[in-house]
PDB file of C-alpha atoms in Angstrom:
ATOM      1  CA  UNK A   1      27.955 -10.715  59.784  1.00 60.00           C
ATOM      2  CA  UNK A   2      25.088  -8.179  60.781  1.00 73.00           C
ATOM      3  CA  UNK A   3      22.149  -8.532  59.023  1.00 78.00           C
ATOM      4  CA  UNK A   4      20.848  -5.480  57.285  1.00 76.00           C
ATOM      5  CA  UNK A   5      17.294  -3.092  58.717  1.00 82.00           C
ATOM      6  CA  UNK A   6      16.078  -3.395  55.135  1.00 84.00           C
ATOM      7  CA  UNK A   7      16.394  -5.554  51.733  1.00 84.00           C
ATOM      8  CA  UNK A   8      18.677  -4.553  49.346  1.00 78.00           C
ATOM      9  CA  UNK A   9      15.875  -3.880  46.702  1.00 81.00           C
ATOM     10  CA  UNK A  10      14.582  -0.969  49.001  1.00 85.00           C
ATOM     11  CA  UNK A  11      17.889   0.433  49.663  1.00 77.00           C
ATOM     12  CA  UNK A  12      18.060   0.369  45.952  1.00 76.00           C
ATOM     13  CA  UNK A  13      15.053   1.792  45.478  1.00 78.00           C
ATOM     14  CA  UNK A  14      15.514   4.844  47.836  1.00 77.00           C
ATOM     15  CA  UNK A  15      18.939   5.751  47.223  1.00 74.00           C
ATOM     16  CA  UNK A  16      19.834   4.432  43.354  1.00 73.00           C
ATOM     17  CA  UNK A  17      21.760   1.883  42.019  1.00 69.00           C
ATOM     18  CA  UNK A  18      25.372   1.293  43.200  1.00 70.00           C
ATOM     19  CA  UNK A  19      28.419  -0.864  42.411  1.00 67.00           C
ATOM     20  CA  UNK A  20      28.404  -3.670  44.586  1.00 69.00           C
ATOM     21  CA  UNK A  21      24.730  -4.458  43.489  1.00 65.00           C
ATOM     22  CA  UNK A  22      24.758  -4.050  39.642  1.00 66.00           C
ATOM     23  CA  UNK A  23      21.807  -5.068  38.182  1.00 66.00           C
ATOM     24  CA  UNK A  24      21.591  -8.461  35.902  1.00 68.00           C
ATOM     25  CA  UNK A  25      21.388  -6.494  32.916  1.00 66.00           C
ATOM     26  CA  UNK A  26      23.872  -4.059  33.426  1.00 63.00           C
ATOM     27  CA  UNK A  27      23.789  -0.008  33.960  1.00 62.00           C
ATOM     28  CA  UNK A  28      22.728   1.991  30.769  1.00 65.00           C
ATOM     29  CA  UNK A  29      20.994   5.505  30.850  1.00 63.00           C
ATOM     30  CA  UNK A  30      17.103   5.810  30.000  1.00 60.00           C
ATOM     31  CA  UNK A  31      18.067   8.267  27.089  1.00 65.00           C
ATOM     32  CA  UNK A  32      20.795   9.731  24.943  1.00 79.00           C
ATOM     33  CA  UNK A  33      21.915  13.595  25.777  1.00 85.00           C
ATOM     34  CA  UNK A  34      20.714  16.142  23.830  1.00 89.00           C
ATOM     35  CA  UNK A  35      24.726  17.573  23.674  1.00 92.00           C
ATOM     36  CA  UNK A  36      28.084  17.090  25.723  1.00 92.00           C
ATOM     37  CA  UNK A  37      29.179  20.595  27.042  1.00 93.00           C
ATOM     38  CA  UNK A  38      32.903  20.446  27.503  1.00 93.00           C
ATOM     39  CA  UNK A  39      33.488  22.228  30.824  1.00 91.00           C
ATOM     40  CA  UNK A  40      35.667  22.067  33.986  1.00 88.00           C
ATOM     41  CA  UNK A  41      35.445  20.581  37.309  1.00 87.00           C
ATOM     42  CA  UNK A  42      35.019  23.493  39.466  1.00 84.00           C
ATOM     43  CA  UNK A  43      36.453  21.137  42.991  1.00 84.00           C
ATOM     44  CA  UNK A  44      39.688  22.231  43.408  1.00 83.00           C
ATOM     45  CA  UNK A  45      42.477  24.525  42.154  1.00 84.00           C
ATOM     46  CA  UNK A  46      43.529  21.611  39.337  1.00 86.00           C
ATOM     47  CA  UNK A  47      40.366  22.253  37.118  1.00 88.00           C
ATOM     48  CA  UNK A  48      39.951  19.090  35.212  1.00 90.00           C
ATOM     49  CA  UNK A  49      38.829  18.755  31.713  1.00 91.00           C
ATOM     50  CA  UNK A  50      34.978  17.113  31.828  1.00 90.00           C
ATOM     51  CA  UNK A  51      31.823  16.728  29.173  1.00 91.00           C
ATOM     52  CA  UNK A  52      28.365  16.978  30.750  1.00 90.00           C
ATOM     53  CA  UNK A  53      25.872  15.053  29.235  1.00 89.00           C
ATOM     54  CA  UNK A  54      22.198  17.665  28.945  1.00 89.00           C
ATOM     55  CA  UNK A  55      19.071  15.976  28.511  1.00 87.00           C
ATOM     56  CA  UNK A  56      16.358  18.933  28.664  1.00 86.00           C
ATOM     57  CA  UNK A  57      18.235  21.725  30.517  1.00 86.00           C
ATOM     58  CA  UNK A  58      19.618  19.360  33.167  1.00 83.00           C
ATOM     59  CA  UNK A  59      22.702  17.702  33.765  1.00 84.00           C
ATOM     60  CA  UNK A  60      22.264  13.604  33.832  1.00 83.00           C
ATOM     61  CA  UNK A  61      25.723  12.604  33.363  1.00 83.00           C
ATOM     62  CA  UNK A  62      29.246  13.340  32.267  1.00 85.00           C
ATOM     63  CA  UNK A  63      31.895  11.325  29.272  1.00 87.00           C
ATOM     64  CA  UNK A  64      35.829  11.809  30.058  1.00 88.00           C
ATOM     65  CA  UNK A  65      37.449  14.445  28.115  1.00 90.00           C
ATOM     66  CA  UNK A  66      40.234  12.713  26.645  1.00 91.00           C
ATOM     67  CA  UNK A  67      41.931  15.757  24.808  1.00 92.00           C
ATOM     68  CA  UNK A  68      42.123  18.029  27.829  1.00 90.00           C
ATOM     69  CA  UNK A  69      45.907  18.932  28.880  1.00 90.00           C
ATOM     70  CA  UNK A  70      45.795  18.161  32.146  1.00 87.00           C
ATOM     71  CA  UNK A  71      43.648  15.188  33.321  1.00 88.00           C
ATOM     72  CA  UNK A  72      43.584  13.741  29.985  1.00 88.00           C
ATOM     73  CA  UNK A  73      40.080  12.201  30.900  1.00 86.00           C
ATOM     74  CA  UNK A  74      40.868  11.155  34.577  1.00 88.00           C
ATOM     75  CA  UNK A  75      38.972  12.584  37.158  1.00 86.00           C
ATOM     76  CA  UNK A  76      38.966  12.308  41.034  1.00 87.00           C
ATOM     77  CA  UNK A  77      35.825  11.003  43.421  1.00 86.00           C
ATOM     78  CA  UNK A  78      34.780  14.368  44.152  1.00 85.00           C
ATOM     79  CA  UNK A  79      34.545  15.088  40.423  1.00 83.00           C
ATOM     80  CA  UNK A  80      32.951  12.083  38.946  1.00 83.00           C
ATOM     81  CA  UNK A  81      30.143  12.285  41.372  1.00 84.00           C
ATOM     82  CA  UNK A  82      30.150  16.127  41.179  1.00 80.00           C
ATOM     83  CA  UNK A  83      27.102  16.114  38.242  1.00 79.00           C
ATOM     84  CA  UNK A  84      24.833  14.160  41.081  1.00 82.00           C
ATOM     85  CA  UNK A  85      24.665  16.858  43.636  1.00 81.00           C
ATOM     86  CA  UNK A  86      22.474  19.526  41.218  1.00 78.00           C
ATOM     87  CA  UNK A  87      19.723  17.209  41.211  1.00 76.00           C
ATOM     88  CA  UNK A  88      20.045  15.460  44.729  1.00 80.00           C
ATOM     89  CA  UNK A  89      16.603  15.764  46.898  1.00 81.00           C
ATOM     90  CA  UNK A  90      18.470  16.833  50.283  1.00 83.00           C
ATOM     91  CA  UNK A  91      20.229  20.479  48.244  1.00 83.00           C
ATOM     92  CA  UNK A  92      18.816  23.251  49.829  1.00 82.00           C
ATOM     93  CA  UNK A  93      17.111  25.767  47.605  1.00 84.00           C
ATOM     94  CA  UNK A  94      16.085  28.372  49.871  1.00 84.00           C
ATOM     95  CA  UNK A  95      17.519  29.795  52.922  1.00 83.00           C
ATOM     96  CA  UNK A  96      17.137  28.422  56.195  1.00 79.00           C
ATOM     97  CA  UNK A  97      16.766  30.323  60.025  1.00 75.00           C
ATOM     98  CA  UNK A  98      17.675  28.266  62.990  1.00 73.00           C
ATOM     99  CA  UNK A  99      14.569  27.745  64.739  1.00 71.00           C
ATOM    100  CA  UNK A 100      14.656  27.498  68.969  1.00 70.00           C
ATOM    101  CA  UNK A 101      13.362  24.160  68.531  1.00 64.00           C
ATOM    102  CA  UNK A 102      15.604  21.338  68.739  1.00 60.00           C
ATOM    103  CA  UNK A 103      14.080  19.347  65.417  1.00 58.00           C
ATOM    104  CA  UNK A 104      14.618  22.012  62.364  1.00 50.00           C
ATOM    105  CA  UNK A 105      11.847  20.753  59.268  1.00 52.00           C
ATOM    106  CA  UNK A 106      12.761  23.089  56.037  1.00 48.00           C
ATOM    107  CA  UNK A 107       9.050  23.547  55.933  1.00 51.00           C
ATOM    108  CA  UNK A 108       8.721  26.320  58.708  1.00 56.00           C
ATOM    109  CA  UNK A 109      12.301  27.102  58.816  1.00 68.00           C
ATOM    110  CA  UNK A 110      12.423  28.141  55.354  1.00 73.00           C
ATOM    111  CA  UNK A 111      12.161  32.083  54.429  1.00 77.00           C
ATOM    112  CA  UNK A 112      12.451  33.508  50.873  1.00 81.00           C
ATOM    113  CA  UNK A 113      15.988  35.122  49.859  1.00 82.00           C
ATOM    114  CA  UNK A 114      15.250  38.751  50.188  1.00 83.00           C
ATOM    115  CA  UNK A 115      13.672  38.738  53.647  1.00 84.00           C
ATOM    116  CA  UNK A 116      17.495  36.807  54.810  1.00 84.00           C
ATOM    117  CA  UNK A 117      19.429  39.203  52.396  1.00 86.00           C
ATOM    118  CA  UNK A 118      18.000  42.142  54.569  1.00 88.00           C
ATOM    119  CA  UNK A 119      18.680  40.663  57.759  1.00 86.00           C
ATOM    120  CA  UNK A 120      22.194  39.509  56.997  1.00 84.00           C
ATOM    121  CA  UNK A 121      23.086  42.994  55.585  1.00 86.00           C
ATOM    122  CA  UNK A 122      21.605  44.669  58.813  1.00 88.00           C
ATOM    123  CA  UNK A 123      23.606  42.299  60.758  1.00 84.00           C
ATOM    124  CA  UNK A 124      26.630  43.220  59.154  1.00 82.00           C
ATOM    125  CA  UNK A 125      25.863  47.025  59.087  1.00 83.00           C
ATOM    126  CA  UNK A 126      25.499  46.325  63.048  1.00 81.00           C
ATOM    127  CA  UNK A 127      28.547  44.212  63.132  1.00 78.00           C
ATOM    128  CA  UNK A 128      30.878  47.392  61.177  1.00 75.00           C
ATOM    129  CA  UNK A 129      29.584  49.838  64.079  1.00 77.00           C
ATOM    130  CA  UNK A 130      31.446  47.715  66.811  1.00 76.00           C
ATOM    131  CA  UNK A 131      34.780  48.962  67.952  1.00 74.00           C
ATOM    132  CA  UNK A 132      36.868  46.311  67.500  1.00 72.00           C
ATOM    133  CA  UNK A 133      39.051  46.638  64.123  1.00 66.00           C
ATOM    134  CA  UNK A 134      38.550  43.411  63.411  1.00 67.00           C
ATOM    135  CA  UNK A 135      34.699  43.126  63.612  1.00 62.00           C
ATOM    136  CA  UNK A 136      34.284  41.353  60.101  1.00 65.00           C
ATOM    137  CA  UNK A 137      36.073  39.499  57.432  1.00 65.00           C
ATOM    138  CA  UNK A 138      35.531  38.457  53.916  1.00 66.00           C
ATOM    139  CA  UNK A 139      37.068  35.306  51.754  1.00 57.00           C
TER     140      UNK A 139
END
């Protein structure tokens, strides 16, 4: 069996808590939510029944909703770990131009949203002037 590059406690550390090393103690949350917003999983075409738990403004967790129709409280992978991604460190907040470089940092690749809004419009305006009929396409 390979031998890991670091000790569990700093894997732990750096990316959270996970199943096959459950603390002693047990998982519980730091705080209960301020409310449970009954909402939908917004994955796939099925739109499961869900309850985010809201502590301050920000999503930290989510309760089965039992009485929905469809799921009846069940959810899939994609949706139980669906309430992690607002909050994750690596989601990109601003847009980002591919540099000529072959490492990309977000710190001077970065630019704010109206200065790429311009230039994707003007690329498009540029893009409707060729003569091929099928120059551009939406979903």
């Amino acid at each position: 069996m390979t031998k890991l590059p670091v000790s569990k406690e700093d894997l732990i550390k750096k990316y959270g808590p996970h199943k096959q090393y459950t603390p002693k103690e047990g998982f519980f949350g730091a705080h209960e939510p301020d409310k449970l917003v009954k909402t939908h999983c917004c994955f796939c075409g099925m739109q499961c029944g869900i309850q985010l738990k809201v502590k301050n403004n920000s999503v930290v967790g989510f309760e089965p909703w039992m009485e929905f129709p469809f799921n009846e409280g069940r959810l899939c992978p994609k949706g139980v770990e669906r309430y992690l991604q607002n909050n994750h460190p690596d989601r990109l907040l601003q847009p980002l131009q591919r540099l000529k470089v072959k490492a990309l940092s977000r710190s001077n690749g970065t630019q704010p949203w109206s200065g790429r809004l311009q230039k994707l419009n003007a690329s498009r305006k540029n893009m409707a002037m060729m003569p091929w009929p099928c120059s551009q396409a939406f979903l």
